[in-house]
CSV table of C-alpha atoms and ligand atoms in Angstrom, one decimal:
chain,number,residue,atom,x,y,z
A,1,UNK,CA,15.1,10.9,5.6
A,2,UNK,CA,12.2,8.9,4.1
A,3,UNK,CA,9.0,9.7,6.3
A,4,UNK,CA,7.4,6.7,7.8
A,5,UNK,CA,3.9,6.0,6.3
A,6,UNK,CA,1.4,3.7,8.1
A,7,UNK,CA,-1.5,3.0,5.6
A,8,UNK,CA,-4.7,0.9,6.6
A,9,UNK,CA,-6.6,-1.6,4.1
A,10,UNK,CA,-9.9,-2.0,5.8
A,11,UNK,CA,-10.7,-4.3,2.5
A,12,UNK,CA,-14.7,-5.2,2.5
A,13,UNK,CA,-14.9,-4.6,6.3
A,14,UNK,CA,-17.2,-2.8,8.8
A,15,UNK,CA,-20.3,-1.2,8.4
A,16,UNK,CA,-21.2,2.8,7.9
A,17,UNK,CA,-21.6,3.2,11.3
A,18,UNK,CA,-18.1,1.3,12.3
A,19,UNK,CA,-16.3,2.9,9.5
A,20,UNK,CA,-16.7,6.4,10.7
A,21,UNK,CA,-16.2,5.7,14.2
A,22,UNK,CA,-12.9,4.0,13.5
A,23,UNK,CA,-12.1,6.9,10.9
A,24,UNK,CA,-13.1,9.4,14.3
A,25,UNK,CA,-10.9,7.5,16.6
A,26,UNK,CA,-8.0,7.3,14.8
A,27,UNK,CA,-8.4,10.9,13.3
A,28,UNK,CA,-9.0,11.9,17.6
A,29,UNK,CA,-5.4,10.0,18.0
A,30,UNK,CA,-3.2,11.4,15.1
A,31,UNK,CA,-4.5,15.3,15.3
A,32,UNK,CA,-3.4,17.8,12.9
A,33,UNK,CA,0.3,17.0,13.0
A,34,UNK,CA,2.6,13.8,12.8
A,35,UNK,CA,5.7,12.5,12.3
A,36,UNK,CA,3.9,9.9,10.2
A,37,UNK,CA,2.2,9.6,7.4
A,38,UNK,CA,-1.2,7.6,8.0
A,39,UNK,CA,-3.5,7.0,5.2
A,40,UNK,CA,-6.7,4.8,6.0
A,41,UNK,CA,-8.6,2.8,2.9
A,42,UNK,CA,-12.3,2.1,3.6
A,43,UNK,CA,-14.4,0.4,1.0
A,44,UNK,CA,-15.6,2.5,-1.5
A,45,UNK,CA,-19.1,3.3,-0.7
A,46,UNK,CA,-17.4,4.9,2.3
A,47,UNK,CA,-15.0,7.0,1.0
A,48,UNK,CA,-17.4,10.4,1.5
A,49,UNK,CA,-18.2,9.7,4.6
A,50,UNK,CA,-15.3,8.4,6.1
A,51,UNK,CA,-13.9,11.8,4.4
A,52,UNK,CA,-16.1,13.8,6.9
A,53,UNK,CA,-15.2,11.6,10.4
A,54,UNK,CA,-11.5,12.4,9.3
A,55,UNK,CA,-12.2,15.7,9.5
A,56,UNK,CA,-9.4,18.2,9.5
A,57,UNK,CA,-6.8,15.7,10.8
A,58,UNK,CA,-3.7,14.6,9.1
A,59,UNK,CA,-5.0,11.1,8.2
A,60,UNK,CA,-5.3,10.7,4.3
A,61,UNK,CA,-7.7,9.2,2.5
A,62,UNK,CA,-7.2,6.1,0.2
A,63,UNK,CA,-9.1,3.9,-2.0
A,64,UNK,CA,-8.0,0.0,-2.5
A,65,UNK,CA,-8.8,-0.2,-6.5
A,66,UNK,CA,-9.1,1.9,-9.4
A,67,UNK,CA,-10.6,1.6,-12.7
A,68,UNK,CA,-7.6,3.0,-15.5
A,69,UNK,CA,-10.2,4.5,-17.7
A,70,UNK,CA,-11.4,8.3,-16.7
A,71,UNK,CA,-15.2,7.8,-17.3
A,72,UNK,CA,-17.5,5.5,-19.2
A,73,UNK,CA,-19.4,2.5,-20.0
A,74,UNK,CA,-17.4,0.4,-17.3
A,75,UNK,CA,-20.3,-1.1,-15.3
A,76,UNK,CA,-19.6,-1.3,-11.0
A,77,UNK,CA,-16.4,0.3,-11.6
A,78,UNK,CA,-14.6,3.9,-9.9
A,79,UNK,CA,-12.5,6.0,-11.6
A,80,UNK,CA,-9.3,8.3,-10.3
A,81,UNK,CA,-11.3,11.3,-10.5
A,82,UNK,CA,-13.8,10.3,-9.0
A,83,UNK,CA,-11.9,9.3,-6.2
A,84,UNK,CA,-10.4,12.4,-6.5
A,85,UNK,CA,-14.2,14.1,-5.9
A,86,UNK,CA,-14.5,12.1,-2.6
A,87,UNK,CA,-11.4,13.4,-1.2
A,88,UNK,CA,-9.2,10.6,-1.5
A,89,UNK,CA,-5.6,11.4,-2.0
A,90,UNK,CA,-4.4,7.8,-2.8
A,91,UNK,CA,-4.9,4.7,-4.0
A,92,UNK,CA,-3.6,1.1,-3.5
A,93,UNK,CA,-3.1,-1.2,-6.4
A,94,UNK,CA,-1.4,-4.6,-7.4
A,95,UNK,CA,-2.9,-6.0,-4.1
A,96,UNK,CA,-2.5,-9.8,-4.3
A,97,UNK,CA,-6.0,-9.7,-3.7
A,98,UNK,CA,-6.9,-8.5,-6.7
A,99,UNK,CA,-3.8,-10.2,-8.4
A,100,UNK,CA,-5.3,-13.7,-7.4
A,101,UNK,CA,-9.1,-13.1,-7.1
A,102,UNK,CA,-9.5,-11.4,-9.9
A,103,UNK,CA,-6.7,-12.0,-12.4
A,104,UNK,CA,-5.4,-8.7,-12.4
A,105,UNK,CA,-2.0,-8.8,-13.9
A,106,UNK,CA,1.2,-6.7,-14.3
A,107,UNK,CA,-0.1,-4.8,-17.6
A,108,UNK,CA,-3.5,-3.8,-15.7
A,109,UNK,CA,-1.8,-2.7,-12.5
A,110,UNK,CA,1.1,-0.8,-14.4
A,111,UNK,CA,-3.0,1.1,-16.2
A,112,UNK,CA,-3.6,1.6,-12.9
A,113,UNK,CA,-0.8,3.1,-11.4
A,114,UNK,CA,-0.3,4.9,-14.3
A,115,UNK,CA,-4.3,6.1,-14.3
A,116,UNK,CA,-3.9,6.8,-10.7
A,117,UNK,CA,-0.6,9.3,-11.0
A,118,UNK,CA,-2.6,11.2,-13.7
A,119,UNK,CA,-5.8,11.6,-12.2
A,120,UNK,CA,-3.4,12.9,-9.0
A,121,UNK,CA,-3.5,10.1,-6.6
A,122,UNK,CA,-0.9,9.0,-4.2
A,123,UNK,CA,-0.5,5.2,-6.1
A,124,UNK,CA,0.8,2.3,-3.6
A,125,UNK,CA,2.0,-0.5,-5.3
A,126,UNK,CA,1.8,-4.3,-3.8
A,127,UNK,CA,4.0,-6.9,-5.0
A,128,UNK,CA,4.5,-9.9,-2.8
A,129,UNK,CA,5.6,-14.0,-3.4
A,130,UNK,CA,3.2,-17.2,-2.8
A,131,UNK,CA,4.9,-19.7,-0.1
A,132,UNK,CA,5.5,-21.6,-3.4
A,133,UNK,CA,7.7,-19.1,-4.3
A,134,UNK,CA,9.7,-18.3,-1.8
A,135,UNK,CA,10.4,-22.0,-1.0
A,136,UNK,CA,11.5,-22.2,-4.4
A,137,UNK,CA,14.4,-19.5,-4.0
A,138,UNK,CA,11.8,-17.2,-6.3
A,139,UNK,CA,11.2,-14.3,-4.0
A,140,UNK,CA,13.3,-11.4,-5.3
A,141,UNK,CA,12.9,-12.6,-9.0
A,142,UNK,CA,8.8,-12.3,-9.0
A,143,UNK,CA,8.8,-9.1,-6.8
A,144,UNK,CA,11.3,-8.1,-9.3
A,145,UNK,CA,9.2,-8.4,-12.4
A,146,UNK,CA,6.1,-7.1,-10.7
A,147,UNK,CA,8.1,-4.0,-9.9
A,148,UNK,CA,9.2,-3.4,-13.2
A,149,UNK,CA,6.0,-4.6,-15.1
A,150,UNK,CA,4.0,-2.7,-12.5
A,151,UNK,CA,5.6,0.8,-13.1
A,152,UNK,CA,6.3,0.3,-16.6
A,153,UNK,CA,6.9,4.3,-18.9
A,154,UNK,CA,6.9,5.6,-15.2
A,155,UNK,CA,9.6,8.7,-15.0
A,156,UNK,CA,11.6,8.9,-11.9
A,157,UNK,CA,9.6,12.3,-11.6
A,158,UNK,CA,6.4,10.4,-11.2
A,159,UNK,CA,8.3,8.3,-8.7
A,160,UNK,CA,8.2,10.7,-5.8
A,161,UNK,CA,4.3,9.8,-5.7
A,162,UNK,CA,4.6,6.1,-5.4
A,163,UNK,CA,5.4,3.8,-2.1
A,164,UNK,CA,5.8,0.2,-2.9
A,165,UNK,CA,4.4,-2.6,-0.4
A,166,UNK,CA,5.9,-5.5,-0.1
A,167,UNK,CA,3.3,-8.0,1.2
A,168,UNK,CA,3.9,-11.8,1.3
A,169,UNK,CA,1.1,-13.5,0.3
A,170,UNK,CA,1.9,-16.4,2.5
A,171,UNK,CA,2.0,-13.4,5.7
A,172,UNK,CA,-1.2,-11.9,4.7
A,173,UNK,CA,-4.2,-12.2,7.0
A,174,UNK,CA,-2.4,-15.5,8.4
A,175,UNK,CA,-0.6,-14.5,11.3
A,176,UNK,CA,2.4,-15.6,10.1
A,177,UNK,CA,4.4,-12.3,9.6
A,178,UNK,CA,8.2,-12.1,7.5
A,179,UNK,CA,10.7,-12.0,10.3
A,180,UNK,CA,12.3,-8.0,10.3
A,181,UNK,CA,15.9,-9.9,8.6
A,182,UNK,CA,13.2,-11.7,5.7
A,183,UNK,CA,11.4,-9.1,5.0
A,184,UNK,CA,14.6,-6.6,5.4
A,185,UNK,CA,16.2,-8.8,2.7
A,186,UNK,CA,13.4,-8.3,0.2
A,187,UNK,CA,13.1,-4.5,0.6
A,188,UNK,CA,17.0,-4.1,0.4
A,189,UNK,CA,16.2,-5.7,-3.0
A,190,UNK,CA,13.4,-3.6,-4.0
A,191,UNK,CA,15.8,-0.6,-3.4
A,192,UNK,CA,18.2,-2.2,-5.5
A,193,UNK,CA,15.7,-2.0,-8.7
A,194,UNK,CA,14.4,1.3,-7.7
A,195,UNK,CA,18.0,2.5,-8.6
A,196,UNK,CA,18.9,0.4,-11.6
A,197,UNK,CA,15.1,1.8,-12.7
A,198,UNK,CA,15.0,5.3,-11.9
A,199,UNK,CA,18.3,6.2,-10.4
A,200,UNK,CA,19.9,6.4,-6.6
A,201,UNK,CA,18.2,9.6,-6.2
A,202,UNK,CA,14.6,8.1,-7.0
A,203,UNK,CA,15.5,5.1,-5.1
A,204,UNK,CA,16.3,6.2,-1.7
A,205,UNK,CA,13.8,8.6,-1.4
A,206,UNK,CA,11.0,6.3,-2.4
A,207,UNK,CA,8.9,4.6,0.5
A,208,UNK,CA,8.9,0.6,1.1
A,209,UNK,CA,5.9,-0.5,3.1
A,210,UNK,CA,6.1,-4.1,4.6
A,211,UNK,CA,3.0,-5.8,5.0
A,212,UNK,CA,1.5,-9.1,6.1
A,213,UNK,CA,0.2,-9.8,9.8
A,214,UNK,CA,2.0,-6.4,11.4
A,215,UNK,CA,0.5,-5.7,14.4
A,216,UNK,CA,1.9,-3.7,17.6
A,217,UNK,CA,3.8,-6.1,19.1
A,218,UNK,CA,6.0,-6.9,16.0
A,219,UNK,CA,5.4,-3.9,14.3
A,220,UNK,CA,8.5,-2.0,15.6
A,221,UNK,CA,11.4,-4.1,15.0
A,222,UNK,CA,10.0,-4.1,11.4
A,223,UNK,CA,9.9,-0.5,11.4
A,224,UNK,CA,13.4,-0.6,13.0
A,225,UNK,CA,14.9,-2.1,9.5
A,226,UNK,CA,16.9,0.3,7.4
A,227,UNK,CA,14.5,-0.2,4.2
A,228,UNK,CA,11.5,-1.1,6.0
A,229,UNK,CA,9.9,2.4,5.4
A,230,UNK,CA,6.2,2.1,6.7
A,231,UNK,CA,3.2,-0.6,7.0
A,232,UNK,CA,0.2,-1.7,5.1
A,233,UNK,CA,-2.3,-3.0,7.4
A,234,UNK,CA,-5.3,-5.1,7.3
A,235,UNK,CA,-6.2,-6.7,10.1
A,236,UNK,CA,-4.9,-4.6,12.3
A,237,UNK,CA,-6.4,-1.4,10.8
A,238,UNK,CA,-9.8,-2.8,11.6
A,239,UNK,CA,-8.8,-1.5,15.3
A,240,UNK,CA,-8.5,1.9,16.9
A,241,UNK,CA,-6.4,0.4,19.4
A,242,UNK,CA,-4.5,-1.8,17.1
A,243,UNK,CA,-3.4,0.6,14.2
A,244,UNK,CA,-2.5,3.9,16.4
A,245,UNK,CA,-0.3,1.2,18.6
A,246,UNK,CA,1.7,0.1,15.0
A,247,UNK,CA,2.1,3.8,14.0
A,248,UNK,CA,3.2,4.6,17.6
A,249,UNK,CA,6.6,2.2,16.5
A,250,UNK,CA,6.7,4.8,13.6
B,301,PEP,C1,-3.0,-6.6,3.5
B,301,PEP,O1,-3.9,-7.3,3.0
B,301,PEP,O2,-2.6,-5.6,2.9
B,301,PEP,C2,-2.5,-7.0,4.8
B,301,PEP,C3,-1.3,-6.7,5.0
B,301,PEP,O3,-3.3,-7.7,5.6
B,301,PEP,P1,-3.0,-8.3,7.1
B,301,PEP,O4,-2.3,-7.1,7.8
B,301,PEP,O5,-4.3,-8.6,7.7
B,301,PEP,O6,-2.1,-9.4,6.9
């Protein structure tokens, strides 16, 4: 009953010239209709014309960050309506990325997804545990409070346009990938707090993505796991080839 959604982080990747071809190719392979949902994320400057290679397919388009605020003196920053403007129809945030690199925490994410669902945007929220973590017996305690500090005054309502990602920081962009019973563990988890949160209802309708290393040849016994709902994908996104083969398992 929940729809598969494959989603593609291209992070600071590719040049103009790359991005749109890989927007073309994968637009060429999904078509106007799919039993997936596939969302790519180019880098910002982008967006517009990786909006036009995508054409009139079914492939959305996503940005990787927001700003919370709606316009201003915010120097180097994007807001959710201008993404809105270049077509984008969602919007990753909470990406350990910007958790670690630049100190964004659960307060500013919660802005952000919060600034995101007003200004219209699909929001897809990251949590994920260091290796520290996890070999500490931490996992479902941290994606836990990132959950609930993330969506934070969220209504279940508001829930029906957020996926959550789980993406290990110890899986992502180091091959090492969650084994499908791992990461099946965490997302049953997740699920768990979705319905003490927001209700059974909210909970089992709202998408879990797994991601961290998911590539074709392991991507479908991920996807095979009863709360493993979809993939975020970096690496492999970078790839015609690559991506359409992971949302083939979808
Ligand atoms: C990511 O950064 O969202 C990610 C999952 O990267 P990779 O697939 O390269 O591990």
């Amino acid at each position: 009953m929940r729809k598969t959604f494959i989603a593609g982080n291209w992070k600071m990747n590719l040049s103009k010239q790359q991005a749109t071809d890989l927007a073309a190719a994968i637009a060429a392979s999904i078509g106007t209709g799919t039993n997936v949902d596939v969302a790519v994320c180019p880098p910002f400057g982008y967006l517009d014309a990786v909006r036009g290679a995508l054409g009139d397919s079914a492939v959305r388009l996503g940005a990787q960050n927001l700003n919370a605020n709606e316009s201003g003196a915010f120097t180097g920053e994007i807001s959710g309506p201008m993404l809105r403007d270049l077509g984008c129809e969602l919007v990753i945030v909470g990406h350990s990325e910007r958790r670690e690199l630049f100190g964004e925490c659960d307060q500013l994410v919660n802005l952000k997804a919060k600034a995101g669902l007003k200004y219209g945007l699909h929001v897809i929220l990251c949590v994920g545990e260091t290796l520290e973590q996890r070999e500490a017996g931490e996992t479902n305690r941290i994606v836990g409070s990132q959950v609930l500090g993330s969506l934070a005054d969220i209504s279940p309502e508001q829930m029906s346009n957020v996926t959550l990602a789980y993406e290990p920081i110890w899986a992502i962009g180091t091959g090492k990938v969650a084994t499908p019973q791992q990461a099946e563990e965490v997302h049953s988890h997740l699920r768990d707090i979705l319905t003490q949160q927001f209700g059974d209802e909210v909970a089992q309708q709202t998408r879990i993505q797994y991601g961290g290393s998911v590539k074709p040849g392991n991507a479908e016994e991920l996807l095979a796991q009863p709360n493993i709902d979809g993939a975020l994908v970096g690496g492999a996104s970078l790839e015609p080839e690559s991506f359409t083969g992971i949302i083939g398992h979808g």
